[in-house]
Every structure is written in structure tokens, then in C-alpha cells.
Coordinates of C-alpha atoms and ligand atoms in Angstrom, one line a residue:
M1 CA 87.7 66.4 128.2
D2 CA 86.0 69.7 129.0
N3 CA 82.6 69.5 130.6
I4 CA 80.0 70.5 128.1
I5 CA 77.3 72.6 129.9
I6 CA 73.9 72.4 128.4
G7 CA 70.7 74.3 129.1
P8 CA 70.1 78.0 128.9
L9 CA 72.6 80.6 129.9
G10 CA 72.1 81.5 133.6
P11 CA 71.4 85.0 134.8
D12 CA 74.9 85.3 136.3
E13 CA 76.6 83.8 133.2
S14 CA 78.0 85.6 130.2
L15 CA 79.2 84.8 126.8
F16 CA 81.8 87.6 127.1
V17 CA 85.0 87.2 128.9
N18 CA 86.6 90.5 127.9
P19 CA 83.9 92.9 126.5
G20 CA 86.3 95.8 126.5
I21 CA 88.2 94.3 123.6
L22 CA 85.4 95.2 121.3
E23 CA 85.2 98.9 122.3
A24 CA 86.2 101.3 119.5
E25 CA 89.0 102.9 121.6
Y26 CA 90.6 99.6 122.5
L27 CA 94.1 99.4 121.0
P28 CA 95.0 95.7 120.2
R29 CA 98.3 94.3 121.2
L30 CA 99.1 93.5 117.5
L31 CA 97.9 95.2 114.4
P32 CA 98.0 92.6 111.7
Y33 CA 98.1 93.6 108.0
R34 CA 99.2 97.2 108.9
E35 CA 102.9 96.4 109.4
E36 CA 103.9 98.4 106.3
Q37 CA 101.8 101.5 107.3
V38 CA 103.1 101.3 110.9
K39 CA 106.7 101.3 109.6
Y40 CA 106.0 104.2 107.3
I41 CA 104.7 106.3 110.1
A42 CA 107.6 105.3 112.4
D43 CA 110.1 106.2 109.7
C44 CA 108.7 109.7 109.5
I45 CA 109.3 110.1 113.2
K46 CA 112.7 108.5 113.3
P47 CA 114.8 111.6 112.5
L48 CA 113.6 113.2 115.7
M49 CA 115.3 110.5 117.7
A50 CA 118.6 111.5 116.0
G51 CA 118.1 115.2 116.8
R52 CA 116.9 116.2 113.3
N53 CA 113.5 117.4 112.1
G54 CA 110.9 114.8 111.3
R55 CA 108.8 114.4 108.2
N56 CA 105.2 115.5 108.0
L57 CA 102.6 112.9 106.8
I58 CA 99.1 113.1 105.4
I59 CA 97.3 109.9 106.1
T60 CA 94.1 109.2 104.1
G61 CA 91.7 106.3 103.7
A62 CA 88.1 105.2 104.2
P63 CA 86.5 105.0 107.7
G64 CA 87.2 102.0 110.0
I65 CA 90.4 100.7 108.3
G66 CA 93.0 101.3 111.0
K67 CA 94.3 104.9 110.4
T68 CA 93.8 106.0 114.0
A69 CA 94.8 102.6 115.4
S70 CA 98.0 102.5 113.4
T71 CA 98.9 106.0 114.6
K72 CA 98.2 105.1 118.2
F73 CA 100.1 101.9 117.8
V74 CA 103.2 103.8 116.7
F75 CA 102.7 106.2 119.6
R76 CA 102.6 103.3 122.1
M77 CA 105.8 101.8 120.6
L78 CA 107.6 105.1 120.8
K79 CA 106.5 105.7 124.4
E80 CA 107.9 102.3 125.3
E81 CA 111.2 103.2 123.6
T82 CA 111.9 106.8 124.7
N83 CA 110.7 109.8 126.8
D84 CA 112.7 112.2 124.7
V85 CA 110.2 112.4 121.9
L86 CA 106.7 113.5 123.0
T87 CA 103.5 112.2 121.3
L88 CA 100.3 114.2 121.3
Y89 CA 97.0 113.1 119.8
V90 CA 94.2 115.5 119.0
N91 CA 90.8 114.6 117.6
C92 CA 89.9 117.7 115.5
W93 CA 86.2 116.7 115.3
K94 CA 86.0 117.5 118.9
R95 CA 88.4 120.5 118.8
D96 CA 87.9 122.3 115.5
S97 CA 89.7 125.6 116.0
T98 CA 93.2 126.7 116.7
F99 CA 92.1 127.9 120.2
K100 CA 90.4 124.7 121.2
I101 CA 93.3 122.6 119.9
V102 CA 95.9 124.6 121.7
R103 CA 93.9 124.6 124.9
H104 CA 93.6 120.9 124.7
L105 CA 97.3 120.5 124.1
A106 CA 97.9 122.7 127.3
E107 CA 95.6 120.2 129.2
L108 CA 97.5 117.2 127.8
L109 CA 100.8 118.8 128.9
E110 CA 99.2 119.5 132.3
L111 CA 100.1 123.2 132.1
R112 CA 98.9 125.6 134.7
I113 CA 97.1 128.1 132.6
P114 CA 97.0 131.7 134.0
E115 CA 93.6 133.3 134.2
R116 CA 92.8 135.7 131.4
I117 CA 95.5 134.4 129.1
G118 CA 95.1 135.4 125.5
P119 CA 95.2 132.9 122.6
D120 CA 98.6 134.0 121.4
E121 CA 100.1 133.8 124.9
L122 CA 98.6 130.4 125.4
F123 CA 100.2 129.2 122.2
D124 CA 103.6 130.6 123.3
L125 CA 103.3 128.8 126.6
V126 CA 102.5 125.5 124.9
L127 CA 105.4 126.0 122.4
K128 CA 107.8 126.7 125.3
H129 CA 106.9 123.4 126.9
L130 CA 107.1 121.5 123.6
K131 CA 110.6 122.8 123.0
I132 CA 111.8 121.0 126.2
Y133 CA 111.7 117.8 124.2
K134 CA 114.1 116.5 121.7
G135 CA 111.2 116.2 119.3
V136 CA 107.4 116.2 119.3
V137 CA 104.9 114.2 117.2
L138 CA 101.6 115.8 116.8
A139 CA 98.7 113.8 115.4
F140 CA 95.7 115.8 114.2
D141 CA 93.0 113.2 113.5
E142 CA 89.9 114.2 111.4
I143 CA 91.9 117.2 110.3
D144 CA 89.3 118.1 107.6
K145 CA 86.9 119.1 110.4
V146 CA 89.2 122.0 111.4
M147 CA 87.9 125.5 110.7
D148 CA 91.2 127.3 110.7
Y149 CA 94.8 126.2 110.1
T150 CA 96.7 128.9 112.1
F151 CA 98.0 126.2 114.5
L152 CA 99.6 124.3 111.6
Y153 CA 101.4 127.5 110.4
R154 CA 102.6 128.2 113.9
F155 CA 103.9 124.7 114.5
L156 CA 105.7 124.7 111.1
E157 CA 107.3 128.1 111.8
D158 CA 108.0 127.9 115.5
L159 CA 108.6 124.3 116.5
P160 CA 111.9 123.1 114.9
F161 CA 111.9 119.4 115.7
R162 CA 108.5 117.9 114.9
T163 CA 106.5 115.5 112.8
M164 CA 102.9 116.3 112.1
L165 CA 100.5 113.5 111.2
L166 CA 97.4 114.8 109.5
I167 CA 94.7 112.1 109.3
T168 CA 91.5 112.3 107.2
N169 CA 88.8 110.3 105.4
A170 CA 88.7 113.0 102.7
K171 CA 91.3 112.1 100.1
E172 CA 90.8 115.4 98.3
W173 CA 91.3 117.4 101.5
T174 CA 94.7 118.7 100.5
S175 CA 93.3 120.3 97.3
T176 CA 91.3 122.7 99.7
L177 CA 94.6 123.8 101.3
D178 CA 96.3 127.1 100.7
Q179 CA 99.4 126.7 98.5
R180 CA 101.5 128.5 101.1
L181 CA 100.6 125.9 103.7
L182 CA 101.2 123.0 101.4
S183 CA 104.6 124.2 100.4
R184 CA 105.6 124.6 104.1
L185 CA 104.2 121.2 105.1
L186 CA 106.1 119.3 102.4
A187 CA 104.2 116.3 103.6
D188 CA 104.5 112.7 102.5
R189 CA 101.3 110.9 101.8
L190 CA 100.2 107.5 103.0
E191 CA 96.9 106.0 101.7
F192 CA 95.3 103.2 103.6
K193 CA 93.4 100.7 101.5
P194 CA 90.5 98.7 102.8
Y195 CA 91.2 95.2 104.1
N196 CA 90.5 92.3 101.8
L197 CA 88.1 89.4 102.8
K198 CA 90.8 87.3 104.3
E199 CA 92.3 90.2 106.3
T200 CA 88.8 91.2 107.5
Q201 CA 88.3 87.6 108.7
G202 CA 91.6 87.4 110.4
I203 CA 91.1 90.6 112.4
L204 CA 87.5 89.9 113.4
M205 CA 88.3 86.3 114.3
E206 CA 91.2 87.4 116.6
R207 CA 89.1 90.0 118.3
K208 CA 86.2 87.5 118.7
D209 CA 88.5 84.9 120.2
C210 CA 89.8 87.4 122.8
T211 CA 86.4 88.6 123.7
F212 CA 84.1 85.6 124.0
V213 CA 84.1 82.4 125.9
A214 CA 85.6 79.7 123.7
N215 CA 83.3 77.8 121.3
T216 CA 80.4 80.1 121.8
W217 CA 80.2 81.3 118.1
E218 CA 78.8 79.1 115.4
R219 CA 81.1 79.3 112.4
S220 CA 78.4 80.4 110.0
A221 CA 77.4 83.3 112.4
L222 CA 80.9 84.6 112.3
D223 CA 81.0 84.3 108.5
I224 CA 78.0 86.5 108.3
V225 CA 79.7 89.2 110.3
V226 CA 82.9 89.0 108.3
K227 CA 81.0 89.2 105.0
K228 CA 79.1 92.3 106.1
A229 CA 82.2 94.0 107.5
F230 CA 84.0 93.2 104.2
E231 CA 81.1 94.6 102.1
L232 CA 81.2 97.8 104.2
H233 CA 85.0 97.9 104.1
D234 CA 84.8 98.8 107.8
I235 CA 86.3 96.9 110.7
R236 CA 84.6 99.2 113.2
S237 CA 81.2 98.0 112.0
G238 CA 82.4 94.4 112.2
L239 CA 83.4 94.9 115.9
W240 CA 80.1 96.5 116.6
L241 CA 78.3 93.5 115.0
L242 CA 80.3 91.0 117.1
K243 CA 79.3 92.8 120.3
T244 CA 75.7 93.3 119.4
A245 CA 75.2 89.7 118.2
G246 CA 76.7 88.5 121.5
E247 CA 74.3 90.7 123.4
I248 CA 71.3 89.5 121.4
A249 CA 72.3 85.8 122.0
E250 CA 72.7 86.6 125.8
R251 CA 69.3 88.2 125.9
R252 CA 67.7 85.0 124.7
A253 CA 69.8 83.1 127.2
S254 CA 71.6 81.1 124.5
R255 CA 75.0 79.6 125.0
F256 CA 75.8 80.1 121.4
V257 CA 75.8 83.0 119.0
Q258 CA 73.9 81.8 115.9
N259 CA 73.0 83.2 112.5
K260 CA 69.8 84.7 113.8
D261 CA 71.8 86.8 116.3
T262 CA 74.2 88.2 113.7
E263 CA 71.3 88.8 111.4
G264 CA 69.5 90.7 114.2
A265 CA 72.6 92.7 114.7
I266 CA 72.9 93.6 111.0
A267 CA 69.3 94.7 111.1
K268 CA 70.3 97.2 113.8
L269 CA 73.5 98.3 112.1
H270 CA 71.9 101.2 110.3
D271 CA 71.0 102.8 113.7
F272 CA 74.7 102.4 114.8
Q273 CA 76.0 104.0 111.6
S274 CA 73.7 107.0 111.9
A275 CA 74.7 107.4 115.5
K276 CA 78.3 107.1 114.5
N277 CA 77.9 109.9 112.0
L278 CA 76.0 112.1 114.5
Q279 CA 78.5 111.8 117.4
G280 CA 81.5 111.3 115.3
F281 CA 82.1 108.1 117.2
L282 CA 85.2 109.7 118.5
N283 CA 88.4 108.2 119.6
E284 CA 90.3 110.1 122.3
Ligands
ATP1 N1 94.7 95.5 111.6 C1 93.8 95.6 112.7 N2 93.8 94.7 113.7 C2 93.0 94.8 114.7 N3 92.0 95.8 114.8 C3 92.0 96.7 113.8 C4 92.8 96.7 112.7 N4 92.5 97.7 111.9 C5 91.5 98.4 112.5 N5 91.2 97.7 113.7 C6 90.1 98.2 114.6 O1 89.0 98.7 113.8 C7 88.5 99.8 114.5 C8 88.5 101.0 113.5 O2 89.9 101.4 113.3 P1 90.3 102.9 113.3 O3 89.6 103.6 114.4 O4 91.8 102.9 113.3 O5 89.7 103.4 111.9 P2 90.0 104.7 111.1 O6 90.7 104.3 109.8 O7 90.8 105.7 111.9 O8 88.5 105.2 110.8 P3 87.9 106.7 110.8 O9 88.4 107.3 109.5 O10 86.4 106.4 110.7 O11 88.4 107.4 112.0 C9 89.3 100.1 115.7 O12 88.6 99.6 116.9 C10 90.6 99.3 115.5 O13 91.2 98.8 116.7
MG2 MG1 90.1 107.4 112.9

């Protein structure tokens, strides 16, 4: 039988075994309940492996429901399978113009950029390097934050073997697009629906189990987090609540995360959500 330790949590002890697992950018080993969406994205990319052009895809859905995670999940699978098809991810909240995007792509490709290069020449240089690959998958996340779409036109015109994944919260985003761009994109659409209560519970329970020392969470405390994350339809907030409740419990030297800790975390949630909006709570 395990020794049960009683008394307060010591200054050198922690409730967390793997705190990194609750960070927003952590990509879980498995992505339960998103198998269908992962397959859909992978199917758009598949033609590239056979030397044909891929399909473009517009991915929509509310915040915190696995759009970015599913995209990166497919990228990870692809990287494990082949080096012939290159994957590039750009967060357009951070890089919101053609020039910033192309400069970032040049950095990702580790290109040596000559001094005083003009924007068009830089684009040509990036294209030249992308054409080395059998195919390229470009994910433009938070695409609605972009101020000009010149880069999309150029990739459509000048990069023959590619899939572009355009990811956004704004379902109506496509209605703001120029008809000429839409008809060139010929994109499929994939809408992510929020997780139901059981799915929310499954995801948060799994992440909690990997993060915390075993048997440190009271069941009702976890239920409170799950209920809140479900109400908000947002796993990201649920992960933040798990982490914050654990920290609150540690601060009072408790060996258990209890209802008062999760309730304390929920009281702070509003601050997190405002900060998330201000900073864009950006994935990289
Ligand atoms: N099925 C899942 N299993 C495990 N973790 C998940 C799952 N779905 C989402 N998550 C986690 O929830 C968090 C939010 O997911 P993600 O960043 O993909 O949201 P999003 O839909 O891209 O949101 P936004 O529109 O705000 O960018 C991430 O930390 C992600 O790992
Ligand atoms: Mg995202």
C-alpha cells in the first residue's frame, strides 16, 4: 500500500509533476475527439505526397476548441512521415501583412537575406526555396487579422504544389474576401464545433492526470473546472483553471486541490480572458 503523507505541503514539495503540460502551446500526444477533423486536414494534404496539388482549406470555429492544435497535430504526423513535404505555420495576429509574413517565412526557412532586399525580391527568394520541396503546406492561423492578402494571391499563382490552411474564429470572414481571391482559392471548409460536456471532461481529466501528482484533486473540484470550461466552450480556459487552482492550493500548502481552489481560480478567470484578448494569447 502507498504511504499516505499527511500534514501541509512542504516548501520543496509540489502538486505538479509536469507543469508544462498545461501550457497553451503544449501539443498533446493524442488529440481525442478530433480524429475526424485531423483526418480531413490530412486528406487535403495527401495529394502533395503523390506529386499533385493539394486542396486549400478554411478552418473555422470558436476559440479554444482545437483548431490550432489539430493543425499542428497533422504537421507533426507529416514530419514523422516525410521530409518531402514542408510544413510552415504562421500566426497572422503577430504578422499581419504580406511583408511581415514573408519575412517570417524566410526566417523559418533559415534563408540568408541580403541587405536592402525589396519585398518582391524577398518573396521570389522564399518561393525559390519552397519550390525545392515536392509540396508545401502553409498554415495561416488567425487569418482574419491580416491587413492585405497579396501573399495569398502570390502563393496561389506561383507555388504549384501547395495546400493552404486558413484558420479563423470569424465564420463570416470569407464573406469579406474579394471574389477573385475566393475563386482562385477554391477552398474546402471545415467547421469545428465546441466539445460537449463529456468530451470536455475527458480532455481536462487526461491533462490533469498527466500534470499533477496522483490523487491530489478532489473529484468535486475537477467537476467545477469541467463545468466552467463547458459553459465557456473553451478548453484553453479549462487548462488555465487547472493550473491556477493547483497554484492556489500550493500557496496555502494544501496536499489537495479543493473546491475553494477552483472557485478562487474561476474568480480570477476574467483577468486571464482580458489578458488573452489583449495579447492574443499567441501560439507560435
Ligand atoms: N482534443 C483535445 N485534446 C487535448 N487538448 C486539446 C484538445 N482540443 C484542444 N485542446 C487544447 O486546448 C487548448 C486550445 O486549443 P487550440 O489552441 O487548438 O484552440 P483554437 O481552436 O485554435 O482556439 P483559438 O481560435 O482561440 O486560436 C490547447 O492547449 C490545446 O492543446
Ligand atoms: Mg488557435
